[in-house]
Coordinates of N, CA, C and O and ligand atoms in Angstrom, one line a residue:
X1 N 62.8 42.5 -1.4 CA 61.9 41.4 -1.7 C 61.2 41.6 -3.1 O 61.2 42.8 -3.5
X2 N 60.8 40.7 -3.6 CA 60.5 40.5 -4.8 C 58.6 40.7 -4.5 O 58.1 40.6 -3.4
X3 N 57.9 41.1 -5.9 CA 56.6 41.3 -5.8 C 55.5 40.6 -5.0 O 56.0 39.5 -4.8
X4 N 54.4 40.6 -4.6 CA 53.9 39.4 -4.0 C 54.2 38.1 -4.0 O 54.9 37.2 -3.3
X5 N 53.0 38.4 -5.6 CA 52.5 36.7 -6.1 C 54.0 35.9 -6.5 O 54.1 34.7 -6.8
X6 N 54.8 36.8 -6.5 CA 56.3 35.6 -7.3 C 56.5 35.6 -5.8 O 56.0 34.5 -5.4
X7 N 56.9 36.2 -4.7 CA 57.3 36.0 -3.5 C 56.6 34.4 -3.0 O 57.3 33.5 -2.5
X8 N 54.9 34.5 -3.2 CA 54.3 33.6 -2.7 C 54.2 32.3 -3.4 O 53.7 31.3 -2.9
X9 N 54.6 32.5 -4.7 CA 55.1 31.4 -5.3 C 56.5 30.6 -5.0 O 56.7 29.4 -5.0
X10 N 57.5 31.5 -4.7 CA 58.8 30.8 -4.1 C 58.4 30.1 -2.6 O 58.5 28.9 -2.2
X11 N 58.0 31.1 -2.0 CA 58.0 30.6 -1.0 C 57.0 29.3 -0.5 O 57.2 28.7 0.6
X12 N 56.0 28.9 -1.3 CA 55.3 27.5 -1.5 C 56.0 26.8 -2.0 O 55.4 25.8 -2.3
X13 N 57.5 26.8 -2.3 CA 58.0 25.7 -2.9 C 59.6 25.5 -2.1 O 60.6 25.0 -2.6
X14 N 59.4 26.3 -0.8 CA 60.6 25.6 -0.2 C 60.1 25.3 1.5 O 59.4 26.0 2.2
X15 N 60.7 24.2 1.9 CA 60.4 23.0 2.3 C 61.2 23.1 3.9 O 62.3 22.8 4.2
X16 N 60.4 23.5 4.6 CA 61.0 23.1 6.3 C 61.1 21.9 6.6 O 60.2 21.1 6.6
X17 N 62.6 21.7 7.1 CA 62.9 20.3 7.7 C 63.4 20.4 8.8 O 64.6 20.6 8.9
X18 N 62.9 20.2 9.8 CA 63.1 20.6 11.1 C 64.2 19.7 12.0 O 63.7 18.6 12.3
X19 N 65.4 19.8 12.3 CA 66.2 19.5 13.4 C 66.9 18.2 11.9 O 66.8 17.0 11.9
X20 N 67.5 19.3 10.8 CA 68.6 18.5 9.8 C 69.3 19.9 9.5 O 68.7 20.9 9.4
X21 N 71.0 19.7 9.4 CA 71.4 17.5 9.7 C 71.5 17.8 11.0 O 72.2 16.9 11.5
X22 N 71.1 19.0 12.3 CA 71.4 18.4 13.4 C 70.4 19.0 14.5 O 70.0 20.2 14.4
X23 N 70.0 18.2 15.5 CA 68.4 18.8 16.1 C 68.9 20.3 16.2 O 70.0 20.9 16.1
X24 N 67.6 20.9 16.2 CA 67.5 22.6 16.6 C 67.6 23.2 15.5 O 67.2 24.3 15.5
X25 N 68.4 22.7 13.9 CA 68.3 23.1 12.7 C 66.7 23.2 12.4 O 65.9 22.3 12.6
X26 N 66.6 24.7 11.8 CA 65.3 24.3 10.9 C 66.3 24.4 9.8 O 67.1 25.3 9.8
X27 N 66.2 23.3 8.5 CA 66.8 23.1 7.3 C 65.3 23.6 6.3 O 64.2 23.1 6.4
X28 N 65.9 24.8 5.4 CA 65.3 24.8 4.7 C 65.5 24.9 3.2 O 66.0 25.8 2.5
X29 N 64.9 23.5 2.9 CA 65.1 22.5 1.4 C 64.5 23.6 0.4 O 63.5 24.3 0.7
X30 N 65.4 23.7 -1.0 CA 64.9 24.4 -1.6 C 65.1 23.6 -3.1 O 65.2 24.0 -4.2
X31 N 65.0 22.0 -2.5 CA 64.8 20.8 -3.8 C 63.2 21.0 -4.8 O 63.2 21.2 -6.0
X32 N 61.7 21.0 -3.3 CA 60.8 21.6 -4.3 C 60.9 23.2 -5.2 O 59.9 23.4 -5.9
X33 N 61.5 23.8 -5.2 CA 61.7 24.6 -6.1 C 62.2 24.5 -6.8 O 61.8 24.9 -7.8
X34 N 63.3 24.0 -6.9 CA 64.1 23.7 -7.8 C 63.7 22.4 -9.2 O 64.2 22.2 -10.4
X35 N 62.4 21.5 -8.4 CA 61.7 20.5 -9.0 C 60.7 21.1 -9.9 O 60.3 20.3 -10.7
X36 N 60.2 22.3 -10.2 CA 59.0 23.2 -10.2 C 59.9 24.4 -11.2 O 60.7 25.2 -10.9
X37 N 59.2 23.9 -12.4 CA 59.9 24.7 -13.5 C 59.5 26.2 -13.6 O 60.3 27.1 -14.0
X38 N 58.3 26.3 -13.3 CA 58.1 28.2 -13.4 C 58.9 28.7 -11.6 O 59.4 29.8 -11.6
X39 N 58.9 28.1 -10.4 CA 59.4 28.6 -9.4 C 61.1 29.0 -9.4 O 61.6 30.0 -9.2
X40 N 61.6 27.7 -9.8 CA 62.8 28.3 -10.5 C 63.3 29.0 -11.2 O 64.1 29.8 -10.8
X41 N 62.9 29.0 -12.4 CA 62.7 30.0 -13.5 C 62.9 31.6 -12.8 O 63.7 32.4 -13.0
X42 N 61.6 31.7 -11.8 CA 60.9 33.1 -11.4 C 62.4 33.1 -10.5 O 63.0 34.2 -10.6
X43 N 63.2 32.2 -9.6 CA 64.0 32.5 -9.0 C 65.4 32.7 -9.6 O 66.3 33.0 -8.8
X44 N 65.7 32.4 -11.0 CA 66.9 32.7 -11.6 C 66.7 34.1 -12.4 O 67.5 35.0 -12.6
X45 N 65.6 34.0 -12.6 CA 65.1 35.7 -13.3 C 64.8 36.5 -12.5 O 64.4 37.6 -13.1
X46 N 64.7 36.6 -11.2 CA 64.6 36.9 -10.4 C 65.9 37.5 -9.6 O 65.7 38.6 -9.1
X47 N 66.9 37.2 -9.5 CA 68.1 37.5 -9.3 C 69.1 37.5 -10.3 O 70.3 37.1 -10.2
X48 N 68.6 37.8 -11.1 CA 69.6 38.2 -12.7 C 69.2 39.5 -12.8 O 69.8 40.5 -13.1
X49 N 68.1 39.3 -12.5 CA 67.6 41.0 -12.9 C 68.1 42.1 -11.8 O 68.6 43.2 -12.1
X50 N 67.8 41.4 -10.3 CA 68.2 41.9 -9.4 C 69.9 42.6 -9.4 O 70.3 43.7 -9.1
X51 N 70.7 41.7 -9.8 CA 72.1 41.8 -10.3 C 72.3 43.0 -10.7 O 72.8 44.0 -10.1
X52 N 71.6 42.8 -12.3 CA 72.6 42.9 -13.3 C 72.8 44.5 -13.1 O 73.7 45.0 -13.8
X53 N 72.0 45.8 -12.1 CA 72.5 46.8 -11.7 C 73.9 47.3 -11.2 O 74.5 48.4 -11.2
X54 N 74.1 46.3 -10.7 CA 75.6 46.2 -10.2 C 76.7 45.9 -11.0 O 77.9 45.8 -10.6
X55 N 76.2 45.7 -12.3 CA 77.3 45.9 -13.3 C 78.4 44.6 -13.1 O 79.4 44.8 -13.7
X56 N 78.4 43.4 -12.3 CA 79.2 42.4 -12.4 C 79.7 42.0 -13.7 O 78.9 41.9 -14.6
X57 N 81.1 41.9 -13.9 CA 81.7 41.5 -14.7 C 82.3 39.6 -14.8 O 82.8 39.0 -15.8
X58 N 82.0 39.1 -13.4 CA 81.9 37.7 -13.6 C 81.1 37.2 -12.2 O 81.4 37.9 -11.2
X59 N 80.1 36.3 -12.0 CA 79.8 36.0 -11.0 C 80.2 34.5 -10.2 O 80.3 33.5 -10.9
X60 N 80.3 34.5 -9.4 CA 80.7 33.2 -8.2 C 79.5 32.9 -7.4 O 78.7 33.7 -6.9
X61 N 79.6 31.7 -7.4 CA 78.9 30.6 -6.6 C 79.7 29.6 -5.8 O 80.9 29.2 -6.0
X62 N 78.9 29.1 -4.7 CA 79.5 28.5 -3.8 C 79.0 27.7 -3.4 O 77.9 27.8 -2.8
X63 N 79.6 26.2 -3.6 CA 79.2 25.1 -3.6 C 78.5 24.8 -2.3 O 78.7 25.5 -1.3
X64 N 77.7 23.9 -2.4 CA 77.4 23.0 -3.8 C 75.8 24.3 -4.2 O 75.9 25.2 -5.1
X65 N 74.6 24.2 -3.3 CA 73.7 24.8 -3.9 C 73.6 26.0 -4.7 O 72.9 26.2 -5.7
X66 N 74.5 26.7 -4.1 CA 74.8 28.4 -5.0 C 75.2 27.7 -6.2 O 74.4 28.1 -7.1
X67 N 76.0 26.9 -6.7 CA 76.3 26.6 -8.1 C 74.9 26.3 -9.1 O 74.8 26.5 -10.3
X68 N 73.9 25.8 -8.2 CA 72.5 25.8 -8.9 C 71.7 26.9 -9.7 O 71.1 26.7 -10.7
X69 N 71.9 28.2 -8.9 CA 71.9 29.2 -9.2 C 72.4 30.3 -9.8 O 71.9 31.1 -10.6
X70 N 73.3 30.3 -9.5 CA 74.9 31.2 -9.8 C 75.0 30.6 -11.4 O 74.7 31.5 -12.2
X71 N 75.5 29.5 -11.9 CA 75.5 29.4 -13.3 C 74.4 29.7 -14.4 O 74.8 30.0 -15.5
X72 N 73.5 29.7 -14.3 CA 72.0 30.3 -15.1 C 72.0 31.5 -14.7 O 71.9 32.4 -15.6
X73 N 72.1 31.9 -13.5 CA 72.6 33.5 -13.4 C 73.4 34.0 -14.5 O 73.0 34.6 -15.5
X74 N 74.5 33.7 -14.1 CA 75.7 34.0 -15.2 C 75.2 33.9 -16.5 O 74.9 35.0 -17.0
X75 N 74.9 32.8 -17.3 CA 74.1 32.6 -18.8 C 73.6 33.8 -19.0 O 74.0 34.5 -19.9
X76 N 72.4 34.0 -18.2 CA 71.4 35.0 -18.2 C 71.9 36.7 -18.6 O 71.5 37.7 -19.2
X77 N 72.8 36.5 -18.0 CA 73.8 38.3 -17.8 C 74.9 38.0 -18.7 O 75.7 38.9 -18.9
X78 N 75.0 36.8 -19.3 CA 75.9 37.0 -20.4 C 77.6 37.5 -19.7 O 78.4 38.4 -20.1
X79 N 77.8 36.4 -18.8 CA 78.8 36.1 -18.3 C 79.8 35.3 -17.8 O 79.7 34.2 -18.4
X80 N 80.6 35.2 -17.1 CA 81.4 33.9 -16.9 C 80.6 33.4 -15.4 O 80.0 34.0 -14.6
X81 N 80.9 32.3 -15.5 CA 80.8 32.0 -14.0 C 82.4 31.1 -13.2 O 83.2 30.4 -13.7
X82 N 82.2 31.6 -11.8 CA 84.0 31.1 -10.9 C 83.2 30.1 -10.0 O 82.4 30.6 -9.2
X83 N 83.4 28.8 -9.9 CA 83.0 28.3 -8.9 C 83.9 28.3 -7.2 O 85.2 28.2 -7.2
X84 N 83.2 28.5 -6.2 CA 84.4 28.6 -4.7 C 84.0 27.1 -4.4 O 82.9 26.7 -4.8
X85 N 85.1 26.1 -3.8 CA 84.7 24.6 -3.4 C 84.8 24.7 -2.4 O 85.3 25.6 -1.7
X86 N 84.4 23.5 -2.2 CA 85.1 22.8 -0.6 C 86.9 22.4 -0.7 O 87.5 22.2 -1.8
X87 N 87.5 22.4 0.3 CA 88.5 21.2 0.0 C 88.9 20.5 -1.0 O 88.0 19.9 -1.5
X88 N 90.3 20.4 -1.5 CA 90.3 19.3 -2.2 C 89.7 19.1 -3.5 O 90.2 18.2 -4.2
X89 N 88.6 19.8 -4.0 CA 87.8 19.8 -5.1 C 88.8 20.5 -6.4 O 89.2 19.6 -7.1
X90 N 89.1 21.7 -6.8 CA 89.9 22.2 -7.7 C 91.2 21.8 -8.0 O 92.1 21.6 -7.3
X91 N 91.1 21.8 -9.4 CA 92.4 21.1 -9.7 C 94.1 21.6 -9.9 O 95.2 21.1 -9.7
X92 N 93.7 22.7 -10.2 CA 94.6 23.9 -10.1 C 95.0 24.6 -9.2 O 94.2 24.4 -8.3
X93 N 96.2 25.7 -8.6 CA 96.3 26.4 -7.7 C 95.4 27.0 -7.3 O 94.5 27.6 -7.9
X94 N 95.6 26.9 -5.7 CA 94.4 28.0 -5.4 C 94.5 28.7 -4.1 O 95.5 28.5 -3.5
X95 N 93.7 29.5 -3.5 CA 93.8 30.4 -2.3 C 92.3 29.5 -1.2 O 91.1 29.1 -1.5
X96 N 92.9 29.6 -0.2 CA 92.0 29.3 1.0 C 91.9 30.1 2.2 O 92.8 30.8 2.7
X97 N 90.5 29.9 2.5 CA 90.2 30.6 3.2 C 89.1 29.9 4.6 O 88.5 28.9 4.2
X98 N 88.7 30.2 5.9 CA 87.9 29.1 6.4 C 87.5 29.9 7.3 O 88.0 30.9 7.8
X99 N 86.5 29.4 7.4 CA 85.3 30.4 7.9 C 84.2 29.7 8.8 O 84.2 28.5 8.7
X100 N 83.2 30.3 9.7 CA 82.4 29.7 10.9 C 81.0 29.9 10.3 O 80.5 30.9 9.7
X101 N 80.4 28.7 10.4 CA 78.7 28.3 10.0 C 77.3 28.0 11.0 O 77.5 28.1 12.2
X102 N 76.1 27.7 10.7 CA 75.7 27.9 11.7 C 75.5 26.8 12.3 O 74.9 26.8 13.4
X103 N 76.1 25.2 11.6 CA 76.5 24.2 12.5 C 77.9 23.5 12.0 O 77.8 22.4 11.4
X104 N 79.0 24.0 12.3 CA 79.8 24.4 12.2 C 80.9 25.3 11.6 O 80.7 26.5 11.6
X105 N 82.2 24.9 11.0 CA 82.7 25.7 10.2 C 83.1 24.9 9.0 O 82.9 23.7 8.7
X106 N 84.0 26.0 8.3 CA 84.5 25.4 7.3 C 85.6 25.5 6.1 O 86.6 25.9 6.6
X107 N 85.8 25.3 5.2 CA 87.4 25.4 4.4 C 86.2 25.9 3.4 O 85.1 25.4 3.5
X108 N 86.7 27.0 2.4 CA 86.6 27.4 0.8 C 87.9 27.5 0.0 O 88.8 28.2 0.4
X109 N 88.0 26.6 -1.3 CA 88.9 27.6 -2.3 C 88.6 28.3 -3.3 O 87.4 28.6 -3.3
X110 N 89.1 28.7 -4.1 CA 88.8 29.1 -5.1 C 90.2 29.1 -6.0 O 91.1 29.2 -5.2
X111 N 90.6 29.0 -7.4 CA 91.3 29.3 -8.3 C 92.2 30.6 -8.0 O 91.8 31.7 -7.8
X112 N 93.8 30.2 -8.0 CA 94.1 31.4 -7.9 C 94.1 32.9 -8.9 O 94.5 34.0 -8.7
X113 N 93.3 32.2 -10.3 CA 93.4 33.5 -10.9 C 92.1 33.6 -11.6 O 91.7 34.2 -12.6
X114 N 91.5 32.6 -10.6 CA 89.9 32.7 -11.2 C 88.9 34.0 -11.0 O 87.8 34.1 -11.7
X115 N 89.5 35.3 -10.0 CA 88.7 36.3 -10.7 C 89.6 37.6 -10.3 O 88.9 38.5 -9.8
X116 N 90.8 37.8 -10.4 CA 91.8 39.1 -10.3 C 91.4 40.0 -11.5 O 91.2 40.0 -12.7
X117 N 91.3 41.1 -10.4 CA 91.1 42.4 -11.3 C 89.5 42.6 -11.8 O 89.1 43.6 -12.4
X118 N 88.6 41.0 -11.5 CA 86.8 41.6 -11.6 C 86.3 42.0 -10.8 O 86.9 42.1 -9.7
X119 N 84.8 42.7 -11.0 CA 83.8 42.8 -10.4 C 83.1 41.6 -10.2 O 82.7 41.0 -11.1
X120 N 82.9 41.0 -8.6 CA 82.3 39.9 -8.3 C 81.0 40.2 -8.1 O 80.9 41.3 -7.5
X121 N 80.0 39.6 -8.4 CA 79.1 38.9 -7.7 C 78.6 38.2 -6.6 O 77.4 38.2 -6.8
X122 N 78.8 37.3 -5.4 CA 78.5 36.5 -5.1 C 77.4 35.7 -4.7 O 76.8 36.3 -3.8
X123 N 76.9 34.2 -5.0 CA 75.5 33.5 -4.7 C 75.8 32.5 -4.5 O 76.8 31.8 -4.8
X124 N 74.7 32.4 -3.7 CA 74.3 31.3 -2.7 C 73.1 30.6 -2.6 O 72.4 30.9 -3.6
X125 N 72.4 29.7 -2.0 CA 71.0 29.5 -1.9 C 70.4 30.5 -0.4 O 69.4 31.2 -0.2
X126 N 71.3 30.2 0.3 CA 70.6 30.5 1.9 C 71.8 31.3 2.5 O 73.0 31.0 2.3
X127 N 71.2 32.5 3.2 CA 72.2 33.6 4.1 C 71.7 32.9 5.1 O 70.5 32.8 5.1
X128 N 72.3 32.5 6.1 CA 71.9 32.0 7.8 C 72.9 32.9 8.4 O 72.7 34.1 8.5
X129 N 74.0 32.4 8.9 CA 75.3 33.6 9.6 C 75.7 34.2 8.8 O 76.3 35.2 9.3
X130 N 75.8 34.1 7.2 CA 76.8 34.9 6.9 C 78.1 34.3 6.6 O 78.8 34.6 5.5
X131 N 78.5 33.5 7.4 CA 79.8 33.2 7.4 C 80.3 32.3 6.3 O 81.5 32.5 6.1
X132 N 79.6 31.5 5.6 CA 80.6 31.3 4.5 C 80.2 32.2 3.1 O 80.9 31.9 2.1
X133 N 79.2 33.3 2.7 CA 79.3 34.3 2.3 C 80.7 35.2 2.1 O 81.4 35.3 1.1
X134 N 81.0 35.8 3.7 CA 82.1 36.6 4.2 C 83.2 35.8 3.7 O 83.9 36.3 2.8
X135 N 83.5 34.5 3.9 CA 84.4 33.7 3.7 C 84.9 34.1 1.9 O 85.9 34.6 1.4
X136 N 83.5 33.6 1.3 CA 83.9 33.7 -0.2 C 84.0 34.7 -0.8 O 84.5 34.7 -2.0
X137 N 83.7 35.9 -0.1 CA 84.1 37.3 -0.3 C 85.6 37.4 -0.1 O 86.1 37.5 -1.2
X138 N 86.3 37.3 0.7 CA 87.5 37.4 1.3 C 88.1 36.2 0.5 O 89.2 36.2 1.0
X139 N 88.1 35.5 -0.3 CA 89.1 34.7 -1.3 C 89.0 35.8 -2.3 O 89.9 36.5 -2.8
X140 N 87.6 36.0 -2.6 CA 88.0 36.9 -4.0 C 89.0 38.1 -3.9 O 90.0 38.3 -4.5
X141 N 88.2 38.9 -2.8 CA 89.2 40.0 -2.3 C 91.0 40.0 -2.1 O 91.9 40.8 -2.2
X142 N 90.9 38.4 -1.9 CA 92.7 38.2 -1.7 C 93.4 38.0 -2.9 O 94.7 38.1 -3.0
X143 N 92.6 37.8 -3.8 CA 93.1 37.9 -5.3 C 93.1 39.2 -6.1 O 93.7 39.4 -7.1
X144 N 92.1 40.5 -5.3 CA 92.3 41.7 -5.8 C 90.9 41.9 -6.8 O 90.7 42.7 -7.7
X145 N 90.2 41.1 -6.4 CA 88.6 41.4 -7.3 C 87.9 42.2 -6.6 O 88.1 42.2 -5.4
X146 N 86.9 42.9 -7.0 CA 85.9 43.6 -6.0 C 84.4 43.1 -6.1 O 83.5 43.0 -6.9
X147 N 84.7 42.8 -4.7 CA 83.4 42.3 -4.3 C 81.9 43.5 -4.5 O 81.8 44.3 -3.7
X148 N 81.1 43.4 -5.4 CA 80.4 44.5 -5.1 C 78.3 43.9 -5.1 O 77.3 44.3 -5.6
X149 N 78.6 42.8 -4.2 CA 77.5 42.6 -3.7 C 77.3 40.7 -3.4 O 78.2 39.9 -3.7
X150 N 76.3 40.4 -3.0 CA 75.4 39.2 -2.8 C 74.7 38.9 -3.5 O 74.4 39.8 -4.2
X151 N 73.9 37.5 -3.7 CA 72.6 37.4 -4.0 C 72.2 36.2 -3.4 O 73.1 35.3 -3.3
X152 N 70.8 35.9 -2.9 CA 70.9 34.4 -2.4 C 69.2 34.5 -2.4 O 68.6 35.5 -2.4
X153 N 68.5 33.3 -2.4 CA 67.3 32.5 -2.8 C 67.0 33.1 -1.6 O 66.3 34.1 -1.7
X154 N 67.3 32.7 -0.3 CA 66.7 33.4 0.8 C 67.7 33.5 2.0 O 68.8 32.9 2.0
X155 N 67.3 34.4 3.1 CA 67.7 34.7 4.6 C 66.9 34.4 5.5 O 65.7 34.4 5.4
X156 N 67.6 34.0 6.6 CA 67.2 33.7 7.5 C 67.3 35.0 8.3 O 68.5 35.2 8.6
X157 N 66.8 35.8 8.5 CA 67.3 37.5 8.9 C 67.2 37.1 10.6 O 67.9 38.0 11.1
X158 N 66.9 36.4 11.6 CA 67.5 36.5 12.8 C 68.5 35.8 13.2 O 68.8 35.4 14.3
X159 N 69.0 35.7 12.1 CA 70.5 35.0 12.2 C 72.0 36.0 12.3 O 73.2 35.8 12.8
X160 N 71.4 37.3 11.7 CA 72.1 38.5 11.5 C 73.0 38.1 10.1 O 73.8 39.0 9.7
X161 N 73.0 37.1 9.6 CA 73.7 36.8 8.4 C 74.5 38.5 7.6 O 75.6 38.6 7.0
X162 N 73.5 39.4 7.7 CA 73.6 40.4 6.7 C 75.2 41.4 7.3 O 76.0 42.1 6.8
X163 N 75.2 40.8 8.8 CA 76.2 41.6 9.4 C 77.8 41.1 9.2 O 78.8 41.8 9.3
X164 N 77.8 40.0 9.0 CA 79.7 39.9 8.5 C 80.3 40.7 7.5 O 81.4 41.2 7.3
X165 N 78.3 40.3 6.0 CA 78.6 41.0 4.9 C 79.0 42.5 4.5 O 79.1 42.8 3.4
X166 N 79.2 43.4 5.8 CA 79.7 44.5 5.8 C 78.6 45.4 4.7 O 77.4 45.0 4.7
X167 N 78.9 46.2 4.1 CA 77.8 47.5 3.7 C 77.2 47.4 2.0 O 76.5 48.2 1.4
X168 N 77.7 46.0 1.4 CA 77.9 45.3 0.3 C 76.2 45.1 0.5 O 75.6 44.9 1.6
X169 N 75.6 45.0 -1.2 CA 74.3 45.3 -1.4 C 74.1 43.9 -0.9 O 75.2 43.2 -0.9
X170 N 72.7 43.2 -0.5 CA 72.7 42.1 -0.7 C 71.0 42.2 -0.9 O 70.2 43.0 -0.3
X171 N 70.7 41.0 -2.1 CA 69.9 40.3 -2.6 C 69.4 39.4 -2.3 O 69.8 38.3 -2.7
X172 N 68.0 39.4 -1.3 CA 67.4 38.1 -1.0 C 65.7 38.1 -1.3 O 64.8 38.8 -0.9
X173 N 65.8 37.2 -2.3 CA 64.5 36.9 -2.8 C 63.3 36.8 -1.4 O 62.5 37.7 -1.1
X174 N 63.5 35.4 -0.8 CA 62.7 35.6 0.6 C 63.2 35.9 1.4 O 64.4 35.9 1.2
X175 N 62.9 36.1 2.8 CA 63.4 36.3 3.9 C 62.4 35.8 5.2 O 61.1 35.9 5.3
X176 N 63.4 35.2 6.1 CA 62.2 34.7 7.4 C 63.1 35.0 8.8 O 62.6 34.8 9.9
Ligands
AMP201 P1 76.0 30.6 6.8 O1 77.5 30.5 6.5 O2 75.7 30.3 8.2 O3 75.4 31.8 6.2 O4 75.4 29.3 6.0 C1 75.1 29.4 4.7 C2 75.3 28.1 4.1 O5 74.9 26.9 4.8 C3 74.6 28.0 2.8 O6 75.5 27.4 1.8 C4 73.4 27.2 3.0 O7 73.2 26.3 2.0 C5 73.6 26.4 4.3 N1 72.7 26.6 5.4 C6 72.9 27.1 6.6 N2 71.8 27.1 7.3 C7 70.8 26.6 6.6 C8 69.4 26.3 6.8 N3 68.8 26.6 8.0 N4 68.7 25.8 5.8 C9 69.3 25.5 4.6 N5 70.6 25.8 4.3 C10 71.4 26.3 5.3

């Protein structure tokens, strides 16, 4: 976790929406932060810094909200950034992979030579299961990159999210 007062600054700017998109979800919106120019800020510098120990040589994001993140990341560290999609989205060859969520599942691709032979990164907004984390780990891995950590705006930590991701560092600004 990050120092207090930046902790309690993020965390005043994301938004419980209780039973979306489906009852029993608590959805948590991280639009007011992202509206809130020093909250975001503190949360792109905030996991840039966190990163850049891990020596990534390009980092990935995963659509759609990790792409919010993940690209100013990248800027920041003076690197490339790989987008992972949904379906259908990439124009070029690519590798798939599909993976279980915490209301339901789903398809990832990625570029087939969008990160062979790097050190990955990968970000997100929110760790809930895990599962499309692990997912976008396992595309990169199938191309021969090494995965050598996480980063994400926040966790939901009784979700066990941290457990698919195997022993790989992971980076969460908040946690609930
Ligand atoms: P998971 O694969 O279960 O870790 O889910 C992570 C993905 O689903 C992320 O891309 C999040 O944006 C989204 N997500 C899952 N649960 C929530 C939640 N309770 N609030 C906000 N986003 C969520």
């Amino acid at each position: 976790m990050v120092s207090d007062p930046a902790v309690e600054l993020l965390a005043r700017h994301i938004r419980d929406v209780p039973d979306f998109p489906k009852p029993g979800i608590l959805f948590k919106d991280i639009t007011p932060l992202l509206a809130d120019a020093t909250a975001f800020r503190l949360s792109v510098h905030q996991l840039a810094e966190r990163i850049a120990p891990l020596r990534p040589t390009i980092i990935v994001g995963v659509e759609s909200r990790g792409f919010i993140f993940a690209a100013p990341v990248a800027e920041r560290l003076g690197l490339g950034f790989v987008p992972v999609r949904k379906p259908g989205k990439l124009p070029y060859r690519r590798v798939t992979e599909s993976y279980d969520l915490e209301y339901g599942s789903g398809t990832l691709e990625i570029h087939e030579d969008a990160v062979q032979g790097e050190r990955v990164v990968i970000i997100d907004d929110v760790l809930a299961t895990g599962g499309t984390a692990a997912g976008a780990a396992r595309l990169c891995q199938k191309q021969g990159a090494e995965v050598l950590g996480f980063g994400f705006v926040l966790e939901l930590s009784f979700l066990n999210g941290r457990r698919p991701l195997g022993s790989h560092p992971i980076i969460s600004l908040l946690s609930y």
